[in-house]
Amino acid sequence: MRTPGIFIFGMVLAPCGWILELTSTVAPAWRTINNIPGEPSDLVLQQGLWDICRTFTSSRDIQCSQQDTRYFGAQIIQIARGLMLSSLILNIIAIGVASVGVRCWTEKPNWTIAGVGGLLIFISGVLTIIPVAWYTHIMTSIFSASTDVRVGYCLVLGFIGGIMEVLGGLVMSIGLCLRCSGQKRVPSPARRDTKLIMITIAYRVKIAIDGQMKSDSF
């Protein structure tokens, strides 16, 4: 069968968004701290949801597994962990549901199941964008040893991954709309019978008029 384009679009964006979201979740680079007082000038502190790394730009040395109870104890960190993990799990389930609905191995897709899968993918993207946007908004107010706080690459990856999931899921959700509109367009038996009667009456009237015109001509 020929898979509808909206399903191809969604099934491509969803896994790509999941990979970016996974990288954003586990990598220690939601923000970077530079110019820390009392520390070497080339030290860059990379902070993520699960780990903190000390990176020296001159020697390229990296020291991870750093502890910072004030940072990890912040409310946004705990909430972001939960939302990002929920999004990752939900996206896997959504892709599975959507795959069953798309059914590339059969003659026709199941528009309802594929649309539900797309809706779940959309929700997964929203669950990613919320903590990323929130963290970005209050990033400078979270405890830091320096005022030179910069955006880490994980936030960028999180934004891109979440947007990809939102777009892919939104497009696939069109399947639900098409399914509902298709059902609405199906005429009821009573309407079909009424339409057939009207056509029959019109046809007979036309025959009668034609016959009358022919008789008048003679």
mmCIF file with all atom_site columns, C-alpha atoms in Angstrom:
data_model
loop_
_atom_site.group_PDB
_atom_site.id
_atom_site.type_symbol
_atom_site.label_atom_id
_atom_site.label_alt_id
_atom_site.label_comp_id
_atom_site.label_asym_id
_atom_site.label_entity_id
_atom_site.label_seq_id
_atom_site.pdbx_PDB_ins_code
_atom_site.Cartn_x
_atom_site.Cartn_y
_atom_site.Cartn_z
_atom_site.occupancy
_atom_site.B_iso_or_equiv
_atom_site.pdbx_formal_charge
_atom_site.auth_seq_id
_atom_site.auth_comp_id
_atom_site.auth_asym_id
_atom_site.auth_atom_id
_atom_site.pdbx_PDB_model_num
ATOM 1   C CA . MET A 1 1   ? 0.000   0.000  0.000   1.00 0.00 ? 1   MET A CA 1
ATOM 2   C CA . ARG A 1 2   ? 0.980   3.637  -0.275  1.00 0.00 ? 2   ARG A CA 1
ATOM 3   C CA . THR A 1 3   ? 1.419   5.081  3.223   1.00 0.00 ? 3   THR A CA 1
ATOM 4   C CA . PRO A 1 4   ? -0.207  8.527  3.601   1.00 0.00 ? 4   PRO A CA 1
ATOM 5   C CA . GLY A 1 5   ? 2.296   11.364 3.667   1.00 0.00 ? 5   GLY A CA 1
ATOM 6   C CA . ILE A 1 6   ? 1.110   12.675 7.044   1.00 0.00 ? 6   ILE A CA 1
ATOM 7   C CA . PHE A 1 7   ? 1.984   9.332  8.640   1.00 0.00 ? 7   PHE A CA 1
ATOM 8   C CA . ILE A 1 8   ? 5.425   9.238  7.023   1.00 0.00 ? 8   ILE A CA 1
ATOM 9   C CA . PHE A 1 9   ? 6.076   12.780 8.255   1.00 0.00 ? 9   PHE A CA 1
ATOM 10  C CA . GLY A 1 10  ? 5.064   11.927 11.807  1.00 0.00 ? 10  GLY A CA 1
ATOM 11  C CA . MET A 1 11  ? 6.869   8.581  11.961  1.00 0.00 ? 11  MET A CA 1
ATOM 12  C CA . VAL A 1 12  ? 10.107  10.227 10.833  1.00 0.00 ? 12  VAL A CA 1
ATOM 13  C CA . LEU A 1 13  ? 9.988   13.216 13.184  1.00 0.00 ? 13  LEU A CA 1
ATOM 14  C CA . ALA A 1 14  ? 8.944   11.279 16.298  1.00 0.00 ? 14  ALA A CA 1
ATOM 15  C CA . PRO A 1 15  ? 12.037  9.018  16.579  1.00 0.00 ? 15  PRO A CA 1
ATOM 16  C CA . CYS A 1 16  ? 14.353  11.892 15.651  1.00 0.00 ? 16  CYS A CA 1
ATOM 17  C CA . GLY A 1 17  ? 12.789  14.042 18.349  1.00 0.00 ? 17  GLY A CA 1
ATOM 18  C CA . TRP A 1 18  ? 13.122  11.177 20.840  1.00 0.00 ? 18  TRP A CA 1
ATOM 19  C CA . ILE A 1 19  ? 16.862  10.846 20.174  1.00 0.00 ? 19  ILE A CA 1
ATOM 20  C CA . LEU A 1 20  ? 17.413  14.579 20.684  1.00 0.00 ? 20  LEU A CA 1
ATOM 21  C CA . GLU A 1 21  ? 15.265  14.483 23.800  1.00 0.00 ? 21  GLU A CA 1
ATOM 22  C CA . LEU A 1 22  ? 17.241  11.536 25.220  1.00 0.00 ? 22  LEU A CA 1
ATOM 23  C CA . THR A 1 23  ? 20.521  13.351 24.602  1.00 0.00 ? 23  THR A CA 1
ATOM 24  C CA . SER A 1 24  ? 19.147  16.468 26.263  1.00 0.00 ? 24  SER A CA 1
ATOM 25  C CA . THR A 1 25  ? 18.026  14.453 29.289  1.00 0.00 ? 25  THR A CA 1
ATOM 26  C CA . VAL A 1 26  ? 21.232  12.547 30.033  1.00 0.00 ? 26  VAL A CA 1
ATOM 27  C CA . ALA A 1 27  ? 23.947  14.991 28.918  1.00 0.00 ? 27  ALA A CA 1
ATOM 28  C CA . PRO A 1 28  ? 25.300  17.382 31.589  1.00 0.00 ? 28  PRO A CA 1
ATOM 29  C CA . ALA A 1 29  ? 24.974  20.630 29.679  1.00 0.00 ? 29  ALA A CA 1
ATOM 30  C CA . TRP A 1 30  ? 21.707  22.394 30.443  1.00 0.00 ? 30  TRP A CA 1
ATOM 31  C CA . ARG A 1 31  ? 23.732  25.426 31.407  1.00 0.00 ? 31  ARG A CA 1
ATOM 32  C CA . THR A 1 32  ? 27.391  26.389 31.673  1.00 0.00 ? 32  THR A CA 1
ATOM 33  C CA . ILE A 1 33  ? 29.048  28.438 34.409  1.00 0.00 ? 33  ILE A CA 1
ATOM 34  C CA . ASN A 1 34  ? 32.057  30.537 33.392  1.00 0.00 ? 34  ASN A CA 1
ATOM 35  C CA . ASN A 1 35  ? 34.485  32.858 35.191  1.00 0.00 ? 35  ASN A CA 1
ATOM 36  C CA . ILE A 1 36  ? 34.053  31.247 38.596  1.00 0.00 ? 36  ILE A CA 1
ATOM 37  C CA . PRO A 1 37  ? 35.800  33.241 41.370  1.00 0.00 ? 37  PRO A CA 1
ATOM 38  C CA . GLY A 1 38  ? 38.743  31.398 42.926  1.00 0.00 ? 38  GLY A CA 1
ATOM 39  C CA . GLU A 1 39  ? 38.928  28.892 40.054  1.00 0.00 ? 39  GLU A CA 1
ATOM 40  C CA . PRO A 1 40  ? 41.167  28.724 36.936  1.00 0.00 ? 40  PRO A CA 1
ATOM 41  C CA . SER A 1 41  ? 40.044  31.059 34.168  1.00 0.00 ? 41  SER A CA 1
ATOM 42  C CA . ASP A 1 42  ? 39.723  28.194 31.691  1.00 0.00 ? 42  ASP A CA 1
ATOM 43  C CA . LEU A 1 43  ? 37.306  26.249 33.907  1.00 0.00 ? 43  LEU A CA 1
ATOM 44  C CA . VAL A 1 44  ? 33.774  25.771 32.565  1.00 0.00 ? 44  VAL A CA 1
ATOM 45  C CA . LEU A 1 45  ? 31.218  24.109 34.815  1.00 0.00 ? 45  LEU A CA 1
ATOM 46  C CA . GLN A 1 46  ? 28.602  22.160 32.860  1.00 0.00 ? 46  GLN A CA 1
ATOM 47  C CA . GLN A 1 47  ? 25.418  21.391 34.749  1.00 0.00 ? 47  GLN A CA 1
ATOM 48  C CA . GLY A 1 48  ? 22.665  19.020 33.664  1.00 0.00 ? 48  GLY A CA 1
ATOM 49  C CA . LEU A 1 49  ? 19.755  17.177 35.254  1.00 0.00 ? 49  LEU A CA 1
ATOM 50  C CA . TRP A 1 50  ? 21.781  14.238 36.524  1.00 0.00 ? 50  TRP A CA 1
ATOM 51  C CA . ASP A 1 51  ? 25.439  15.231 36.512  1.00 0.00 ? 51  ASP A CA 1
ATOM 52  C CA . ILE A 1 52  ? 27.861  18.136 36.717  1.00 0.00 ? 52  ILE A CA 1
ATOM 53  C CA . CYS A 1 53  ? 31.176  18.212 34.858  1.00 0.00 ? 53  CYS A CA 1
ATOM 54  C CA . ARG A 1 54  ? 34.234  20.447 35.258  1.00 0.00 ? 54  ARG A CA 1
ATOM 55  C CA . THR A 1 55  ? 35.764  21.131 31.840  1.00 0.00 ? 55  THR A CA 1
ATOM 56  C CA . PHE A 1 56  ? 39.108  22.851 31.303  1.00 0.00 ? 56  PHE A CA 1
ATOM 57  C CA . THR A 1 57  ? 39.165  24.474 27.881  1.00 0.00 ? 57  THR A CA 1
ATOM 58  C CA . SER A 1 58  ? 42.967  24.660 27.652  1.00 0.00 ? 58  SER A CA 1
ATOM 59  C CA . SER A 1 59  ? 43.708  21.015 28.426  1.00 0.00 ? 59  SER A CA 1
ATOM 60  C CA . ARG A 1 60  ? 40.360  19.510 27.383  1.00 0.00 ? 60  ARG A CA 1
ATOM 61  C CA . ASP A 1 61  ? 40.232  17.629 30.677  1.00 0.00 ? 61  ASP A CA 1
ATOM 62  C CA . ILE A 1 62  ? 36.762  16.697 31.943  1.00 0.00 ? 62  ILE A CA 1
ATOM 63  C CA . GLN A 1 63  ? 35.893  15.756 35.496  1.00 0.00 ? 63  GLN A CA 1
ATOM 64  C CA . CYS A 1 64  ? 32.326  14.555 35.953  1.00 0.00 ? 64  CYS A CA 1
ATOM 65  C CA . SER A 1 65  ? 30.252  13.206 38.851  1.00 0.00 ? 65  SER A CA 1
ATOM 66  C CA . GLN A 1 66  ? 30.606  16.502 40.723  1.00 0.00 ? 66  GLN A CA 1
ATOM 67  C CA . GLN A 1 67  ? 28.258  17.079 43.661  1.00 0.00 ? 67  GLN A CA 1
ATOM 68  C CA . ASP A 1 68  ? 26.176  20.207 44.244  1.00 0.00 ? 68  ASP A CA 1
ATOM 69  C CA . THR A 1 69  ? 23.285  19.680 46.637  1.00 0.00 ? 69  THR A CA 1
ATOM 70  C CA . ARG A 1 70  ? 22.012  23.255 46.275  1.00 0.00 ? 70  ARG A CA 1
ATOM 71  C CA . TYR A 1 71  ? 21.773  22.907 42.500  1.00 0.00 ? 71  TYR A CA 1
ATOM 72  C CA . PHE A 1 72  ? 20.269  19.401 42.401  1.00 0.00 ? 72  PHE A CA 1
ATOM 73  C CA . GLY A 1 73  ? 17.930  20.338 45.236  1.00 0.00 ? 73  GLY A CA 1
ATOM 74  C CA . ALA A 1 74  ? 16.289  23.085 43.165  1.00 0.00 ? 74  ALA A CA 1
ATOM 75  C CA . GLN A 1 75  ? 12.606  22.488 42.411  1.00 0.00 ? 75  GLN A CA 1
ATOM 76  C CA . ILE A 1 76  ? 13.025  22.900 38.669  1.00 0.00 ? 76  ILE A CA 1
ATOM 77  C CA . ILE A 1 77  ? 15.593  20.084 38.554  1.00 0.00 ? 77  ILE A CA 1
ATOM 78  C CA . GLN A 1 78  ? 13.252  17.606 40.222  1.00 0.00 ? 78  GLN A CA 1
ATOM 79  C CA . ILE A 1 79  ? 10.309  18.601 38.018  1.00 0.00 ? 79  ILE A CA 1
ATOM 80  C CA . ALA A 1 80  ? 12.403  18.572 34.832  1.00 0.00 ? 80  ALA A CA 1
ATOM 81  C CA . ARG A 1 81  ? 13.657  15.073 35.608  1.00 0.00 ? 81  ARG A CA 1
ATOM 82  C CA . GLY A 1 82  ? 10.135  13.741 36.003  1.00 0.00 ? 82  GLY A CA 1
ATOM 83  C CA . LEU A 1 83  ? 8.750   15.449 32.895  1.00 0.00 ? 83  LEU A CA 1
ATOM 84  C CA . MET A 1 84  ? 11.657  14.489 30.658  1.00 0.00 ? 84  MET A CA 1
ATOM 85  C CA . LEU A 1 85  ? 11.514  10.833 31.714  1.00 0.00 ? 85  LEU A CA 1
ATOM 86  C CA . SER A 1 86  ? 7.732   10.803 31.285  1.00 0.00 ? 86  SER A CA 1
ATOM 87  C CA . SER A 1 87  ? 8.128   12.270 27.814  1.00 0.00 ? 87  SER A CA 1
ATOM 88  C CA . LEU A 1 88  ? 10.690  9.652  26.801  1.00 0.00 ? 88  LEU A CA 1
ATOM 89  C CA . ILE A 1 89  ? 8.501   6.772  27.973  1.00 0.00 ? 89  ILE A CA 1
ATOM 90  C CA . LEU A 1 90  ? 5.330   8.241  26.456  1.00 0.00 ? 90  LEU A CA 1
ATOM 91  C CA . ASN A 1 91  ? 7.028   8.804  23.108  1.00 0.00 ? 91  ASN A CA 1
ATOM 92  C CA . ILE A 1 92  ? 8.084   5.143  22.906  1.00 0.00 ? 92  ILE A CA 1
ATOM 93  C CA . ILE A 1 93  ? 4.523   4.037  23.638  1.00 0.00 ? 93  ILE A CA 1
ATOM 94  C CA . ALA A 1 94  ? 3.171   6.572  21.136  1.00 0.00 ? 94  ALA A CA 1
ATOM 95  C CA . ILE A 1 95  ? 5.461   5.368  18.366  1.00 0.00 ? 95  ILE A CA 1
ATOM 96  C CA . GLY A 1 96  ? 4.332   1.785  19.031  1.00 0.00 ? 96  GLY A CA 1
ATOM 97  C CA . VAL A 1 97  ? 0.663   2.767  18.887  1.00 0.00 ? 97  VAL A CA 1
ATOM 98  C CA . ALA A 1 98  ? 1.188   4.836  15.747  1.00 0.00 ? 98  ALA A CA 1
ATOM 99  C CA . SER A 1 99  ? 3.050   1.967  14.060  1.00 0.00 ? 99  SER A CA 1
ATOM 100 C CA . VAL A 1 100 ? 0.091   -0.344 14.660  1.00 0.00 ? 100 VAL A CA 1
ATOM 101 C CA . GLY A 1 101 ? -2.209  2.274  13.155  1.00 0.00 ? 101 GLY A CA 1
ATOM 102 C CA . VAL A 1 102 ? -0.062  3.071  10.132  1.00 0.00 ? 102 VAL A CA 1
ATOM 103 C CA . ARG A 1 103 ? 0.236   -0.653 9.285   1.00 0.00 ? 103 ARG A CA 1
ATOM 104 C CA . CYS A 1 104 ? 2.537   -0.432 6.291   1.00 0.00 ? 104 CYS A CA 1
ATOM 105 C CA . TRP A 1 105 ? 2.198   -4.195 5.865   1.00 0.00 ? 105 TRP A CA 1
ATOM 106 C CA . THR A 1 106 ? -1.563  -4.075 5.208   1.00 0.00 ? 106 THR A CA 1
ATOM 107 C CA . GLU A 1 107 ? -3.746  -2.675 2.478   1.00 0.00 ? 107 GLU A CA 1
ATOM 108 C CA . LYS A 1 108 ? -5.206  0.225  4.457   1.00 0.00 ? 108 LYS A CA 1
ATOM 109 C CA . PRO A 1 109 ? -4.061  2.110  7.587   1.00 0.00 ? 109 PRO A CA 1
ATOM 110 C CA . ASN A 1 110 ? -6.194  2.405  10.691  1.00 0.00 ? 110 ASN A CA 1
ATOM 111 C CA . TRP A 1 111 ? -6.703  6.152  10.780  1.00 0.00 ? 111 TRP A CA 1
ATOM 112 C CA . THR A 1 112 ? -8.123  6.183  14.303  1.00 0.00 ? 112 THR A CA 1
ATOM 113 C CA . ILE A 1 113 ? -5.259  4.289  15.965  1.00 0.00 ? 113 ILE A CA 1
ATOM 114 C CA . ALA A 1 114 ? -2.642  6.219  13.977  1.00 0.00 ? 114 ALA A CA 1
ATOM 115 C CA . GLY A 1 115 ? -4.314  9.473  14.993  1.00 0.00 ? 115 GLY A CA 1
ATOM 116 C CA . VAL A 1 116 ? -4.297  8.460  18.661  1.00 0.00 ? 116 VAL A CA 1
ATOM 117 C CA . GLY A 1 117 ? -0.603  7.621  18.345  1.00 0.00 ? 117 GLY A CA 1
ATOM 118 C CA . GLY A 1 118 ? -0.013  11.049 16.836  1.00 0.00 ? 118 GLY A CA 1
ATOM 119 C CA . LEU A 1 119 ? -1.870  12.692 19.719  1.00 0.00 ? 119 LEU A CA 1
ATOM 120 C CA . LEU A 1 120 ? 0.365   10.871 22.226  1.00 0.00 ? 120 LEU A CA 1
ATOM 121 C CA . ILE A 1 121 ? 3.459   11.988 20.316  1.00 0.00 ? 121 ILE A CA 1
ATOM 122 C CA . PHE A 1 122 ? 2.173   15.560 20.471  1.00 0.00 ? 122 PHE A CA 1
ATOM 123 C CA . ILE A 1 123 ? 1.708   15.317 24.252  1.00 0.00 ? 123 ILE A CA 1
ATOM 124 C CA . SER A 1 124 ? 5.211   13.868 24.566  1.00 0.00 ? 124 SER A CA 1
ATOM 125 C CA . GLY A 1 125 ? 6.620   16.908 22.779  1.00 0.00 ? 125 GLY A CA 1
ATOM 126 C CA . VAL A 1 126 ? 4.718   19.257 25.073  1.00 0.00 ? 126 VAL A CA 1
ATOM 127 C CA . LEU A 1 127 ? 6.107   17.418 28.124  1.00 0.00 ? 127 LEU A CA 1
ATOM 128 C CA . THR A 1 128 ? 9.597   18.114 26.776  1.00 0.00 ? 128 THR A CA 1
ATOM 129 C CA . ILE A 1 129 ? 9.096   21.769 25.917  1.00 0.00 ? 129 ILE A CA 1
ATOM 130 C CA . ILE A 1 130 ? 7.616   22.667 29.333  1.00 0.00 ? 130 ILE A CA 1
ATOM 131 C CA . PRO A 1 131 ? 10.702  21.888 31.496  1.00 0.00 ? 131 PRO A CA 1
ATOM 132 C CA . VAL A 1 132 ? 13.133  23.145 28.852  1.00 0.00 ? 132 VAL A CA 1
ATOM 133 C CA . ALA A 1 133 ? 11.328  26.467 28.532  1.00 0.00 ? 133 ALA A CA 1
ATOM 134 C CA . TRP A 1 134 ? 10.888  26.788 32.298  1.00 0.00 ? 134 TRP A CA 1
ATOM 135 C CA . TYR A 1 135 ? 14.555  26.032 32.991  1.00 0.00 ? 135 TYR A CA 1
ATOM 136 C CA . THR A 1 136 ? 15.627  28.553 30.358  1.00 0.00 ? 136 THR A CA 1
ATOM 137 C CA . HIS A 1 137 ? 13.395  31.210 31.904  1.00 0.00 ? 137 HIS A CA 1
ATOM 138 C CA . ILE A 1 138 ? 14.741  30.839 35.469  1.00 0.00 ? 138 ILE A CA 1
ATOM 139 C CA . MET A 1 139 ? 18.235  29.640 34.583  1.00 0.00 ? 139 MET A CA 1
ATOM 140 C CA . THR A 1 140 ? 20.022  32.644 36.064  1.00 0.00 ? 140 THR A CA 1
ATOM 141 C CA . SER A 1 141 ? 18.029  32.477 39.303  1.00 0.00 ? 141 SER A CA 1
ATOM 142 C CA . ILE A 1 142 ? 19.139  28.910 40.125  1.00 0.00 ? 142 ILE A CA 1
ATOM 143 C CA . PHE A 1 143 ? 22.047  28.821 42.574  1.00 0.00 ? 143 PHE A CA 1
ATOM 144 C CA . SER A 1 144 ? 25.363  29.414 40.814  1.00 0.00 ? 144 SER A CA 1
ATOM 145 C CA . ALA A 1 145 ? 28.945  30.096 41.874  1.00 0.00 ? 145 ALA A CA 1
ATOM 146 C CA . SER A 1 146 ? 29.233  32.790 39.196  1.00 0.00 ? 146 SER A CA 1
ATOM 147 C CA . THR A 1 147 ? 27.047  35.356 37.493  1.00 0.00 ? 147 THR A CA 1
ATOM 148 C CA . ASP A 1 148 ? 28.335  34.309 34.065  1.00 0.00 ? 148 ASP A CA 1
ATOM 149 C CA . VAL A 1 149 ? 25.634  31.746 33.270  1.00 0.00 ? 149 VAL A CA 1
ATOM 150 C CA . ARG A 1 150 ? 25.097  30.611 29.679  1.00 0.00 ? 150 ARG A CA 1
ATOM 151 C CA . VAL A 1 151 ? 22.688  28.331 27.846  1.00 0.00 ? 151 VAL A CA 1
ATOM 152 C CA . GLY A 1 152 ? 23.947  24.786 27.349  1.00 0.00 ? 152 GLY A CA 1
ATOM 153 C CA . TYR A 1 153 ? 23.497  22.757 24.194  1.00 0.00 ? 153 TYR A CA 1
ATOM 154 C CA . CYS A 1 154 ? 21.065  20.387 25.938  1.00 0.00 ? 154 CYS A CA 1
ATOM 155 C CA . LEU A 1 155 ? 18.429  23.118 26.076  1.00 0.00 ? 155 LEU A CA 1
ATOM 156 C CA . VAL A 1 156 ? 18.776  23.655 22.339  1.00 0.00 ? 156 VAL A CA 1
ATOM 157 C CA . LEU A 1 157 ? 18.487  19.931 21.648  1.00 0.00 ? 157 LEU A CA 1
ATOM 158 C CA . GLY A 1 158 ? 15.500  19.732 23.976  1.00 0.00 ? 158 GLY A CA 1
ATOM 159 C CA . PHE A 1 159 ? 13.713  22.555 22.191  1.00 0.00 ? 159 PHE A CA 1
ATOM 160 C CA . ILE A 1 160 ? 14.370  21.057 18.753  1.00 0.00 ? 160 ILE A CA 1
ATOM 161 C CA . GLY A 1 161 ? 13.362  17.550 19.840  1.00 0.00 ? 161 GLY A CA 1
ATOM 162 C CA . GLY A 1 162 ? 10.175  18.778 21.507  1.00 0.00 ? 162 GLY A CA 1
ATOM 163 C CA . ILE A 1 163 ? 9.165   20.856 18.502  1.00 0.00 ? 163 ILE A CA 1
ATOM 164 C CA . MET A 1 164 ? 9.792   17.910 16.171  1.00 0.00 ? 164 MET A CA 1
ATOM 165 C CA . GLU A 1 165 ? 7.537   15.721 18.300  1.00 0.00 ? 165 GLU A CA 1
ATOM 166 C CA . VAL A 1 166 ? 4.838   18.386 18.489  1.00 0.00 ? 166 VAL A CA 1
ATOM 167 C CA . LEU A 1 167 ? 4.843   18.894 14.716  1.00 0.00 ? 167 LEU A CA 1
ATOM 168 C CA . GLY A 1 168 ? 4.965   15.183 13.928  1.00 0.00 ? 168 GLY A CA 1
ATOM 169 C CA . GLY A 1 169 ? 2.222   14.353 16.408  1.00 0.00 ? 169 GLY A CA 1
ATOM 170 C CA . LEU A 1 170 ? 0.048   17.255 15.282  1.00 0.00 ? 170 LEU A CA 1
ATOM 171 C CA . VAL A 1 171 ? 0.242   16.189 11.651  1.00 0.00 ? 171 VAL A CA 1
ATOM 172 C CA . MET A 1 172 ? -0.546  12.564 12.492  1.00 0.00 ? 172 MET A CA 1
ATOM 173 C CA . SER A 1 173 ? -3.503  13.690 14.613  1.00 0.00 ? 173 SER A CA 1
ATOM 174 C CA . ILE A 1 174 ? -5.095  14.946 11.405  1.00 0.00 ? 174 ILE A CA 1
ATOM 175 C CA . GLY A 1 175 ? -5.972  11.285 10.879  1.00 0.00 ? 175 GLY A CA 1
ATOM 176 C CA . LEU A 1 176 ? -8.554  11.573 13.661  1.00 0.00 ? 176 LEU A CA 1
ATOM 177 C CA . CYS A 1 177 ? -10.109 14.634 12.011  1.00 0.00 ? 177 CYS A CA 1
ATOM 178 C CA . LEU A 1 178 ? -10.199 12.917 8.640   1.00 0.00 ? 178 LEU A CA 1
ATOM 179 C CA . ARG A 1 179 ? -11.769 9.853  10.208  1.00 0.00 ? 179 ARG A CA 1
ATOM 180 C CA . CYS A 1 180 ? -14.482 11.870 11.947  1.00 0.00 ? 180 CYS A CA 1
ATOM 181 C CA . SER A 1 181 ? -15.211 14.014 8.894   1.00 0.00 ? 181 SER A CA 1
ATOM 182 C CA . GLY A 1 182 ? -15.344 10.905 6.726   1.00 0.00 ? 182 GLY A CA 1
ATOM 183 C CA . GLN A 1 183 ? -17.962 9.372  9.005   1.00 0.00 ? 183 GLN A CA 1
ATOM 184 C CA . LYS A 1 184 ? -19.995 12.577 8.919   1.00 0.00 ? 184 LYS A CA 1
ATOM 185 C CA . ARG A 1 185 ? -20.010 12.577 5.146   1.00 0.00 ? 185 ARG A CA 1
ATOM 186 C CA . VAL A 1 186 ? -21.508 9.079  4.969   1.00 0.00 ? 186 VAL A CA 1
ATOM 187 C CA . PRO A 1 187 ? -25.237 9.604  4.221   1.00 0.00 ? 187 PRO A CA 1
ATOM 188 C CA . SER A 1 188 ? -27.801 7.786  6.340   1.00 0.00 ? 188 SER A CA 1
ATOM 189 C CA . PRO A 1 189 ? -30.051 5.101  4.723   1.00 0.00 ? 189 PRO A CA 1
ATOM 190 C CA . ALA A 1 190 ? -33.098 7.374  5.019   1.00 0.00 ? 190 ALA A CA 1
ATOM 191 C CA . ARG A 1 191 ? -31.336 10.186 3.169   1.00 0.00 ? 191 ARG A CA 1
ATOM 192 C CA . ARG A 1 192 ? -30.156 7.796  0.462   1.00 0.00 ? 192 ARG A CA 1
ATOM 193 C CA . ASP A 1 193 ? -33.736 6.487  -0.021  1.00 0.00 ? 193 ASP A CA 1
ATOM 194 C CA . THR A 1 194 ? -35.146 10.025 -0.180  1.00 0.00 ? 194 THR A CA 1
ATOM 195 C CA . LYS A 1 195 ? -32.542 11.029 -2.742  1.00 0.00 ? 195 LYS A CA 1
ATOM 196 C CA . LEU A 1 196 ? -33.308 7.951  -4.854  1.00 0.00 ? 196 LEU A CA 1
ATOM 197 C CA . ILE A 1 197 ? -37.042 8.715  -4.784  1.00 0.00 ? 197 ILE A CA 1
ATOM 198 C CA . MET A 1 198 ? -36.437 12.319 -5.835  1.00 0.00 ? 198 MET A CA 1
ATOM 199 C CA . ILE A 1 199 ? -34.260 11.190 -8.752  1.00 0.00 ? 199 ILE A CA 1
ATOM 200 C CA . THR A 1 200 ? -36.904 8.672  -9.842  1.00 0.00 ? 200 THR A CA 1
ATOM 201 C CA . ILE A 1 201 ? -39.685 11.275 -9.721  1.00 0.00 ? 201 ILE A CA 1
ATOM 202 C CA . ALA A 1 202 ? -37.593 13.776 -11.666 1.00 0.00 ? 202 ALA A CA 1
ATOM 203 C CA . TYR A 1 203 ? -36.805 11.138 -14.300 1.00 0.00 ? 203 TYR A CA 1
ATOM 204 C CA . ARG A 1 204 ? -40.468 10.203 -14.742 1.00 0.00 ? 204 ARG A CA 1
ATOM 205 C CA . VAL A 1 205 ? -41.539 13.840 -14.968 1.00 0.00 ? 205 VAL A CA 1
ATOM 206 C CA . LYS A 1 206 ? -38.914 14.380 -17.668 1.00 0.00 ? 206 LYS A CA 1
ATOM 207 C CA . ILE A 1 207 ? -40.212 11.370 -19.632 1.00 0.00 ? 207 ILE A CA 1
ATOM 208 C CA . ALA A 1 208 ? -43.788 12.642 -19.340 1.00 0.00 ? 208 ALA A CA 1
ATOM 209 C CA . ILE A 1 209 ? -42.805 16.108 -20.560 1.00 0.00 ? 209 ILE A CA 1
ATOM 210 C CA . ASP A 1 210 ? -40.857 14.692 -23.488 1.00 0.00 ? 210 ASP A CA 1
ATOM 211 C CA . GLY A 1 211 ? -43.810 12.492 -24.430 1.00 0.00 ? 211 GLY A CA 1
ATOM 212 C CA . GLN A 1 212 ? -46.198 15.424 -24.262 1.00 0.00 ? 212 GLN A CA 1
ATOM 213 C CA . MET A 1 213 ? -43.946 17.550 -26.468 1.00 0.00 ? 213 MET A CA 1
ATOM 214 C CA . LYS A 1 214 ? -43.754 14.784 -29.055 1.00 0.00 ? 214 LYS A CA 1
ATOM 215 C CA . SER A 1 215 ? -47.549 14.331 -29.138 1.00 0.00 ? 215 SER A CA 1
ATOM 216 C CA . ASP A 1 216 ? -48.041 18.101 -29.571 1.00 0.00 ? 216 ASP A CA 1
ATOM 217 C CA . SER A 1 217 ? -45.670 18.156 -32.488 1.00 0.00 ? 217 SER A CA 1
ATOM 218 C CA . PHE A 1 218 ? -47.860 15.635 -34.351 1.00 0.00 ? 218 PHE A CA 1
#
